[in-house]
Coordinates of C-alpha atoms and ligand atoms in Angstrom, one line a residue:
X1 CA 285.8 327.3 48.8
X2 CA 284.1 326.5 52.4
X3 CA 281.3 325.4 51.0
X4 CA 282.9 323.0 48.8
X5 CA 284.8 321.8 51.6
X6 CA 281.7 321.1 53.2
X7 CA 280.7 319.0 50.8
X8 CA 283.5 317.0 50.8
X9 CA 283.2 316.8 54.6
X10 CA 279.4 314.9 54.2
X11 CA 280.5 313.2 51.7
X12 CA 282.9 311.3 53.5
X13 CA 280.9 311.3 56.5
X14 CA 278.2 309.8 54.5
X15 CA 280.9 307.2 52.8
X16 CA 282.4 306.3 56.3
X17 CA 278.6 306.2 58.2
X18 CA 278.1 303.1 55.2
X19 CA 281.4 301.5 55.7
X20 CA 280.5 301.2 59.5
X21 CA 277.4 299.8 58.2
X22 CA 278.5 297.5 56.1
X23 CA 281.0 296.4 58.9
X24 CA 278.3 296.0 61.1
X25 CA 276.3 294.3 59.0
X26 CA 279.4 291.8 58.7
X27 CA 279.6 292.0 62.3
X28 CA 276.2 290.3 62.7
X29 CA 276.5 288.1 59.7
X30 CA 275.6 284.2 60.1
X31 CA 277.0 283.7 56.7
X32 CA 278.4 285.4 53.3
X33 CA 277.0 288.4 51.8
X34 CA 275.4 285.6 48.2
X35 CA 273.7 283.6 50.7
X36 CA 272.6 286.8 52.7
X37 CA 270.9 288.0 49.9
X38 CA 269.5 284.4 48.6
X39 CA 267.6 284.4 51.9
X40 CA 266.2 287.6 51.7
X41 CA 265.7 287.7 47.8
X42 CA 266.3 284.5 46.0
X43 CA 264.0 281.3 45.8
X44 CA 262.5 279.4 48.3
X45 CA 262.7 276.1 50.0
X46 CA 259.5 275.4 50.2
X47 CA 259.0 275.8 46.4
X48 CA 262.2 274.6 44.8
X49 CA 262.6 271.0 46.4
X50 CA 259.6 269.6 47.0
X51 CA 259.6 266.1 45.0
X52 CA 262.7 265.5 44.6
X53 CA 264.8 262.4 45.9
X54 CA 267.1 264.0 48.1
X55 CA 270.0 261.3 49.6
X56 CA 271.8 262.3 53.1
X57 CA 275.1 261.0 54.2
X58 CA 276.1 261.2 57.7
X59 CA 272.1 261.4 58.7
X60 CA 272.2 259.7 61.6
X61 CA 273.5 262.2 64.0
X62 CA 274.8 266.6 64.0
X63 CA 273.9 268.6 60.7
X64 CA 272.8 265.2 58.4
X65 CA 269.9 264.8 61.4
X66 CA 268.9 268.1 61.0
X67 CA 268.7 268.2 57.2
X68 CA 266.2 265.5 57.4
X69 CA 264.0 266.9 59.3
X70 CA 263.8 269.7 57.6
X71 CA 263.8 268.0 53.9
X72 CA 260.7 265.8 56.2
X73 CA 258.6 269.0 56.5
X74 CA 259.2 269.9 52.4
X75 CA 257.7 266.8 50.3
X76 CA 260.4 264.8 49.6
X77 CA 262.1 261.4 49.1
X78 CA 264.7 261.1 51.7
X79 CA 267.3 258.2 51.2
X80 CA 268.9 258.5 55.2
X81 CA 272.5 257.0 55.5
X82 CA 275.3 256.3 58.1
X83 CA 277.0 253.6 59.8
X84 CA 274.2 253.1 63.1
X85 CA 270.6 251.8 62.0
X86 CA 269.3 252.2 64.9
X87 CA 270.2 255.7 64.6
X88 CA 268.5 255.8 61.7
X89 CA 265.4 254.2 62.8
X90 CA 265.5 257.3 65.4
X91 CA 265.7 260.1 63.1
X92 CA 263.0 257.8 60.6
X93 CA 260.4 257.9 63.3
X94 CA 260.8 261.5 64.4
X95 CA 260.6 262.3 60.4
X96 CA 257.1 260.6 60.1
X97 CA 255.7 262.2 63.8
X98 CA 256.3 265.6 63.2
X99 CA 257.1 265.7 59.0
X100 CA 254.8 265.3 56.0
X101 CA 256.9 263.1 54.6
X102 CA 255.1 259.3 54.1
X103 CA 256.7 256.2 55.0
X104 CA 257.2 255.2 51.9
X105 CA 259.0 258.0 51.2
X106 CA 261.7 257.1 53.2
X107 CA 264.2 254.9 52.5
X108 CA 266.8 253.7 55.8
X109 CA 270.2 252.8 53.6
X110 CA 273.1 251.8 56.0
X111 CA 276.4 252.5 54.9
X112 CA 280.1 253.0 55.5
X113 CA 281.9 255.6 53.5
X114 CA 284.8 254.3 53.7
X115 CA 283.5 250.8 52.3
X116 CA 283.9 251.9 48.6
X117 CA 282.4 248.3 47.2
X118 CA 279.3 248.7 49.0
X119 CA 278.6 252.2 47.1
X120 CA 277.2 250.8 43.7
X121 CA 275.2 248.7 45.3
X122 CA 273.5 251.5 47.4
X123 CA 273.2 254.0 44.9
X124 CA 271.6 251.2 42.6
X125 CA 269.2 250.4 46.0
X126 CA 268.3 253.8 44.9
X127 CA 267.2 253.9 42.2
X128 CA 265.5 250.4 42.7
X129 CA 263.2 251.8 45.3
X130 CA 262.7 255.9 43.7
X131 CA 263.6 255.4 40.2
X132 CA 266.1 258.8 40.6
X133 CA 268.5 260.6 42.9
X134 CA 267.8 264.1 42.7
X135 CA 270.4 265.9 45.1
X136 CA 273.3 264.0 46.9
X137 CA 274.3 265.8 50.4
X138 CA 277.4 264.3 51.2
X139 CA 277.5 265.1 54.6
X140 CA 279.3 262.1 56.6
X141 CA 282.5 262.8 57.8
X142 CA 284.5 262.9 60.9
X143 CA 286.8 265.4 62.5
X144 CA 290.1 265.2 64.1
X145 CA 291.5 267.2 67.6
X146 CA 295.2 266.7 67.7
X147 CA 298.9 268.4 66.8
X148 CA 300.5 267.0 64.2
X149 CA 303.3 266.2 66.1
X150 CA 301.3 263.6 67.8
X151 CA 299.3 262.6 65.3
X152 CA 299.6 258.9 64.5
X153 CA 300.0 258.5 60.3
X154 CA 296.6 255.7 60.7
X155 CA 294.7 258.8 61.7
X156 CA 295.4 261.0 58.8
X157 CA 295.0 258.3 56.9
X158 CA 291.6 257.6 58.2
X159 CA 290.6 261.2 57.4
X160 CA 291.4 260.7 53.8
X161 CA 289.9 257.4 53.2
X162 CA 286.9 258.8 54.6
X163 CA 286.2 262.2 54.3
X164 CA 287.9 262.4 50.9
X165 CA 287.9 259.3 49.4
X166 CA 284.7 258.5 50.2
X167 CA 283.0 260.9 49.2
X168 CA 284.9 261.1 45.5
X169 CA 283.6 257.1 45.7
X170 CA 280.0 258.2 46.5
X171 CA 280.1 260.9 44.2
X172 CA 281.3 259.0 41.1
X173 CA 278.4 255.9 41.7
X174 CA 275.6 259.0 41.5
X175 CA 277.4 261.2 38.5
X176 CA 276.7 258.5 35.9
X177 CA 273.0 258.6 36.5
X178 CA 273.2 262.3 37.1
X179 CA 274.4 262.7 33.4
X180 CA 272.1 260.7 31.8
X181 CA 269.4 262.6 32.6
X182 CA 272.0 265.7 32.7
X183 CA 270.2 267.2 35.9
X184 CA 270.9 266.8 39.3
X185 CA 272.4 268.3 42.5
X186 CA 275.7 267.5 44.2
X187 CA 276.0 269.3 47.6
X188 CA 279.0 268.9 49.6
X189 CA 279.8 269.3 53.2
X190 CA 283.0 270.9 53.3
X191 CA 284.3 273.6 56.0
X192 CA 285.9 276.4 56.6
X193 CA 289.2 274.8 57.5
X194 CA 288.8 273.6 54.1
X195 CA 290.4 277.4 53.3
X196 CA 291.5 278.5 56.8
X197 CA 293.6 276.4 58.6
X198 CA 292.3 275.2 61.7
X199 CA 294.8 274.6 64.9
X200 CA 294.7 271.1 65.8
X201 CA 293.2 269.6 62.9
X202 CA 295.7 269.2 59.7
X203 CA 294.7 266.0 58.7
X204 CA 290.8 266.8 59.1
X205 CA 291.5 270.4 57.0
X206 CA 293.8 268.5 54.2
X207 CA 290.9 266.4 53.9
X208 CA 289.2 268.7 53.2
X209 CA 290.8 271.0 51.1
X210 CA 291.2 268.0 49.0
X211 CA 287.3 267.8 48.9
X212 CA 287.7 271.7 47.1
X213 CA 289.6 271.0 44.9
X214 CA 288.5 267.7 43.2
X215 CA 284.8 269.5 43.2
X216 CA 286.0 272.4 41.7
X217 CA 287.7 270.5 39.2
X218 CA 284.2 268.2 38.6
X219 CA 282.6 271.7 38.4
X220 CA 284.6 272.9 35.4
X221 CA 284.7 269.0 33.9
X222 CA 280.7 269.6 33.8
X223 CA 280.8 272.6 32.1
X224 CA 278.5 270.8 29.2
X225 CA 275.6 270.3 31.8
X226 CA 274.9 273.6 33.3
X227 CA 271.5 271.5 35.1
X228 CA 274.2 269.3 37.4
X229 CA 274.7 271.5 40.2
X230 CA 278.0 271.3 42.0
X231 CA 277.6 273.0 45.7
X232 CA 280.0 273.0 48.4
X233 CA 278.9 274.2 52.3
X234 CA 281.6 276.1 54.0
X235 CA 280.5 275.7 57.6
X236 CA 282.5 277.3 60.5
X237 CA 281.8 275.7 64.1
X238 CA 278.2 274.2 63.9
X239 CA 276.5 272.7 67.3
X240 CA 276.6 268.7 66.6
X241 CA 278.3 265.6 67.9
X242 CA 281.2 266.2 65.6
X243 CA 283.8 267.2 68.4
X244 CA 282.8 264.5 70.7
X245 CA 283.3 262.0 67.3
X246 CA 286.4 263.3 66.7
X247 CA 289.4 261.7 66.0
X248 CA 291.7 262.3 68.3
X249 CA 290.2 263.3 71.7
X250 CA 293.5 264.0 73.9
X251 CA 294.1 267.6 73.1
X252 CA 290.6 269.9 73.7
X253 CA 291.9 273.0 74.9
X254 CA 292.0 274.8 71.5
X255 CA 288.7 273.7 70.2
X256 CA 287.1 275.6 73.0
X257 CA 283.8 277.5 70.4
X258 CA 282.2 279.5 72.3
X259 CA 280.2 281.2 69.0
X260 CA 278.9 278.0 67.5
X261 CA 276.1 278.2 64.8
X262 CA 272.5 276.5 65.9
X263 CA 272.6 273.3 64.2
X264 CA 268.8 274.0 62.8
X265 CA 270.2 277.2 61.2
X266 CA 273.1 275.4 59.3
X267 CA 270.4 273.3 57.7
X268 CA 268.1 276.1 56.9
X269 CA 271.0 277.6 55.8
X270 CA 271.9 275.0 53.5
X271 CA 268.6 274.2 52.2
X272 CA 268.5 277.8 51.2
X273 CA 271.7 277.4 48.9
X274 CA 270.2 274.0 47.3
X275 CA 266.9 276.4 46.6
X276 CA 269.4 278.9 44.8
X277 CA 272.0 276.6 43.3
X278 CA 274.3 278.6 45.2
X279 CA 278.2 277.2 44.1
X280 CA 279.7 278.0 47.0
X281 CA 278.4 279.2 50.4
X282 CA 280.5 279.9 54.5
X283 CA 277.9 279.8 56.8
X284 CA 279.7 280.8 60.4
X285 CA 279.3 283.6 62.6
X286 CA 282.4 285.8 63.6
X287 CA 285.4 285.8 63.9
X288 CA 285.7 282.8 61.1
X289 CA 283.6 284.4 58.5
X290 CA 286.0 287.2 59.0
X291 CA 289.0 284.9 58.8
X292 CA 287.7 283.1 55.5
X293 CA 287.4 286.5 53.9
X294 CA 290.5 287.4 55.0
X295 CA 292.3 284.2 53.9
X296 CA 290.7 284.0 50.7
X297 CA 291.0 287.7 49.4
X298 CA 294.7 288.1 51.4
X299 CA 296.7 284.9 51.8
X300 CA 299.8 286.4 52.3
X301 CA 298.8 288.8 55.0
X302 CA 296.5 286.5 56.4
X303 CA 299.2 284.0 57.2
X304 CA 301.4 286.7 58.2
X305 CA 298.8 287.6 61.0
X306 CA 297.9 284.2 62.1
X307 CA 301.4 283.4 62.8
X308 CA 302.9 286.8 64.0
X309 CA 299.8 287.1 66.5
X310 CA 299.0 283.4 67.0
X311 CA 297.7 283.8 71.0
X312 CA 296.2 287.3 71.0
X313 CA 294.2 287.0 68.0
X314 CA 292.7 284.2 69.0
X315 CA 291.8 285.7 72.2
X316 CA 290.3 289.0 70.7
X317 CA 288.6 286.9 68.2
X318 CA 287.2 284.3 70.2
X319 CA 285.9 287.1 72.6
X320 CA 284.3 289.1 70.0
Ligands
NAP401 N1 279.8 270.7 63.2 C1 280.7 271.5 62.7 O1 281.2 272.4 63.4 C2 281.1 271.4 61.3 C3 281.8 272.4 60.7 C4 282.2 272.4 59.4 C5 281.9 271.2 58.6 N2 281.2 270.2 59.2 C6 280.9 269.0 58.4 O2 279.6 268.7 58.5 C7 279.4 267.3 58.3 C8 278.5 266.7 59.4 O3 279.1 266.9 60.6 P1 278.4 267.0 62.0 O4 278.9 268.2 62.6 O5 276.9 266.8 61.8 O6 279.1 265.7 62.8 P2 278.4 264.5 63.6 O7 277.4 265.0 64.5 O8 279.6 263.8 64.2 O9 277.8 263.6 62.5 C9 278.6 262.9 61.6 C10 277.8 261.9 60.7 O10 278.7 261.2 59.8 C11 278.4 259.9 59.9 N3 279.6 259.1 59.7 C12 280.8 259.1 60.4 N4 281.6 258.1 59.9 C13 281.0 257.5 58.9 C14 281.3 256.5 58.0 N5 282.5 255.8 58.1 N6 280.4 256.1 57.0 C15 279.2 256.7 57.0 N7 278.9 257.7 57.8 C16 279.7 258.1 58.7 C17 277.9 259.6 61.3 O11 277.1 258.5 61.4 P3 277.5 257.0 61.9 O12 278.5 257.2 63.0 O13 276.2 256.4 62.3 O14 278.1 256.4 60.7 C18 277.1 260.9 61.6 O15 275.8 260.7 61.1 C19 280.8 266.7 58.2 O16 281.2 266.5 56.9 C20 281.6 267.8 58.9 O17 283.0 267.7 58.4 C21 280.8 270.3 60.5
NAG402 C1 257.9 269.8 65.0 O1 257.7 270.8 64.0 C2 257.4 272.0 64.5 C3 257.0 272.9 63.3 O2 257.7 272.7 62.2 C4 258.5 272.6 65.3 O3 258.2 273.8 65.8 C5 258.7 271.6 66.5 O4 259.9 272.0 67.2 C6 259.0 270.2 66.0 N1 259.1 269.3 67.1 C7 260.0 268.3 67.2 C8 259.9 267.4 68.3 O5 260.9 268.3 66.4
NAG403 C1 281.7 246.2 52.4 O1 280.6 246.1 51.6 C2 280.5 244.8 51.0 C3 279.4 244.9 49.9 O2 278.2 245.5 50.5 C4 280.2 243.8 52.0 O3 280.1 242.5 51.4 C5 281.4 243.7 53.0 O4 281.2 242.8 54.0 C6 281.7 245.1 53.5 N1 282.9 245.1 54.2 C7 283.0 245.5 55.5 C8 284.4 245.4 56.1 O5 282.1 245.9 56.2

């Protein structure tokens, strides 16, 4: 009898010593447990992208920046788009100095996202100059810092037409091609607010929970070509311009991260899940990876919390 006791003892000394494992493990985590174990296990950069013609929204500045020069350093094409050529000139000449990327392997291709005539032309530029487009990161976007209370209606709208809309424009110039040769790799900047909700940016997280759902929907519409690869990037707060860029600058106070993500480890991170195919990745450090999990797996209780302990949570968590 004591002796089996004892063994029931260990054994849940043994079961809780791995749950506090596990929960440290989470603790630590930069992002979820798929991409954890792609880094560690699955393919690599380095031998899954090189020669391909990879495309960058929003590469002029934050996380698009970053991306290029690490796609610089892995023997690609790089297509470089945003608004400011000069910008992209920058980024161009700091690809060539410390890449291995040729010049002729870059292509600067100034655009506006939310001027939807000018997308044929530039995917066409494309195709003109490299013959393909490989992977589309659409990565351009712009946040928002306000209530909604007073939040002008142009300013949600602005966050549609360009975030959302877009994107689905961008997106639906490149699928054509894509499906002709019934390969290819859509990655897509989305965030964590696109399943959490964020304080103080409704019109930024509506955007882009609409992203989630129209490329969930593309996802299952492509379910004849399993080679077209539908990815969507989950980021919590990543060190970039984007809060100085955002829409709405008046109200600051809540948007105070103090655990941002390196932007150099977003991209790594990122290239990782385009290595892997990975469908969906959160890359964030606590307390929002925590959050997501919990507003994904318990909706309910999730809201429940957020409301009901509004203030302290956010303290505890934004301690931790
Ligand atoms: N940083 C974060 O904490 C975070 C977290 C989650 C998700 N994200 C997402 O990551 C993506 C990149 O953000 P970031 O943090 O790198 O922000 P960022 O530093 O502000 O960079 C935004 C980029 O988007 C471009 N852009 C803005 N408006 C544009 C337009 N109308 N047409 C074309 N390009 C436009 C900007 O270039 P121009 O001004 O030259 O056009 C810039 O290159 C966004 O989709 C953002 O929602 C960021
Ligand atoms: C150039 O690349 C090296 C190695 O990849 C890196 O350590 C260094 O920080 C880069 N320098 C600049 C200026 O980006
Ligand atoms: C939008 O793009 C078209 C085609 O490239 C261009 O002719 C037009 O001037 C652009 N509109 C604006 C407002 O920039």
């Amino acid at each position: 009898m004591g002796c089996r006791l004892l063994l029931l003892l260990s054994a849940l000394c043994a079961l809780l010593l791995l749950l506090l494992l596990c929960l440290g493990l989470l603790l630590r985590a930069d992002s979820d447990l798929t991409l954890q174990w792609a880094e560690r296990r699955g393919r690599c950069p380095e031998r899954e992208l090189p020669g391909m013609v990879v495309w960058v929204t929003g590469a002029s500045g934050g996380i698009g920046e970053e991306l290029a020069y690490q796609l610089s350093k892995l023997g690609v094409s790089l297509v470089l788009s945003a608004r400011r050529e000069h910008e992209l000139e920058r980024v161009k000449r700091k690809c060539l100095d410390n890449g291995t990327v040729k010049e002729k392997d870059i292509l600067i291709l100034p655009l506006d996202l939310t001027n939807r005539s000018s997308h044929e032309v530039a995917t066409n530029a494309i195709l003109q100059e490299f013959g393909r487009i490989d992977i589309l990161i659409n990565n351009g976007g712009r946040a928002q810092c306000s209530l909604i209370v007073d939040t002008n209606m142009d300013v949600f709208k602005e966050l549609i037409e360009l975030n959302y809309l877009g994107t689905v424009s961008l997106t639906k110039c490149v699928l054509p091609h894509m499906i002709q040769r019934k390969q290819g790799k859509i990655v897509t900047m989305n965030s964590l607010v696109g399943i959490i909700p964020g304080t103080a940016c409704s019109g930024y997280g509506a955007s882009k929970h609409a992203l989630r759902g129209f490329f969930n929907s593309l996802y299952i519409e492509l379910g004849e070509y399993p080679d077209i690869i539908i990815s969507n990037i989950y980021p919590g707060p990543v060190r970039s311009n984007i809060m100085k860029n955002a829409l709405t600058e008046e109200i600051t106070k809540d948007f105070k991260y103090i655990h941002t993500l390196a932007t150099s480890r977003c991209a790594r991170l990122i290239l990782i899940a385009m290595a892997n195919n990975l469908k969906e990745v959160w890359i964030s450090g606590q307390s929002f990876l925590l959050r997501a999990y919990l507003w994904q797996y318990m909706p309910s209780l999730a809201c429940w919390i957020s409301r009901v302990f509004q203030k302290q949570l956010r303290k505890i968590l934004n301690d931790m």
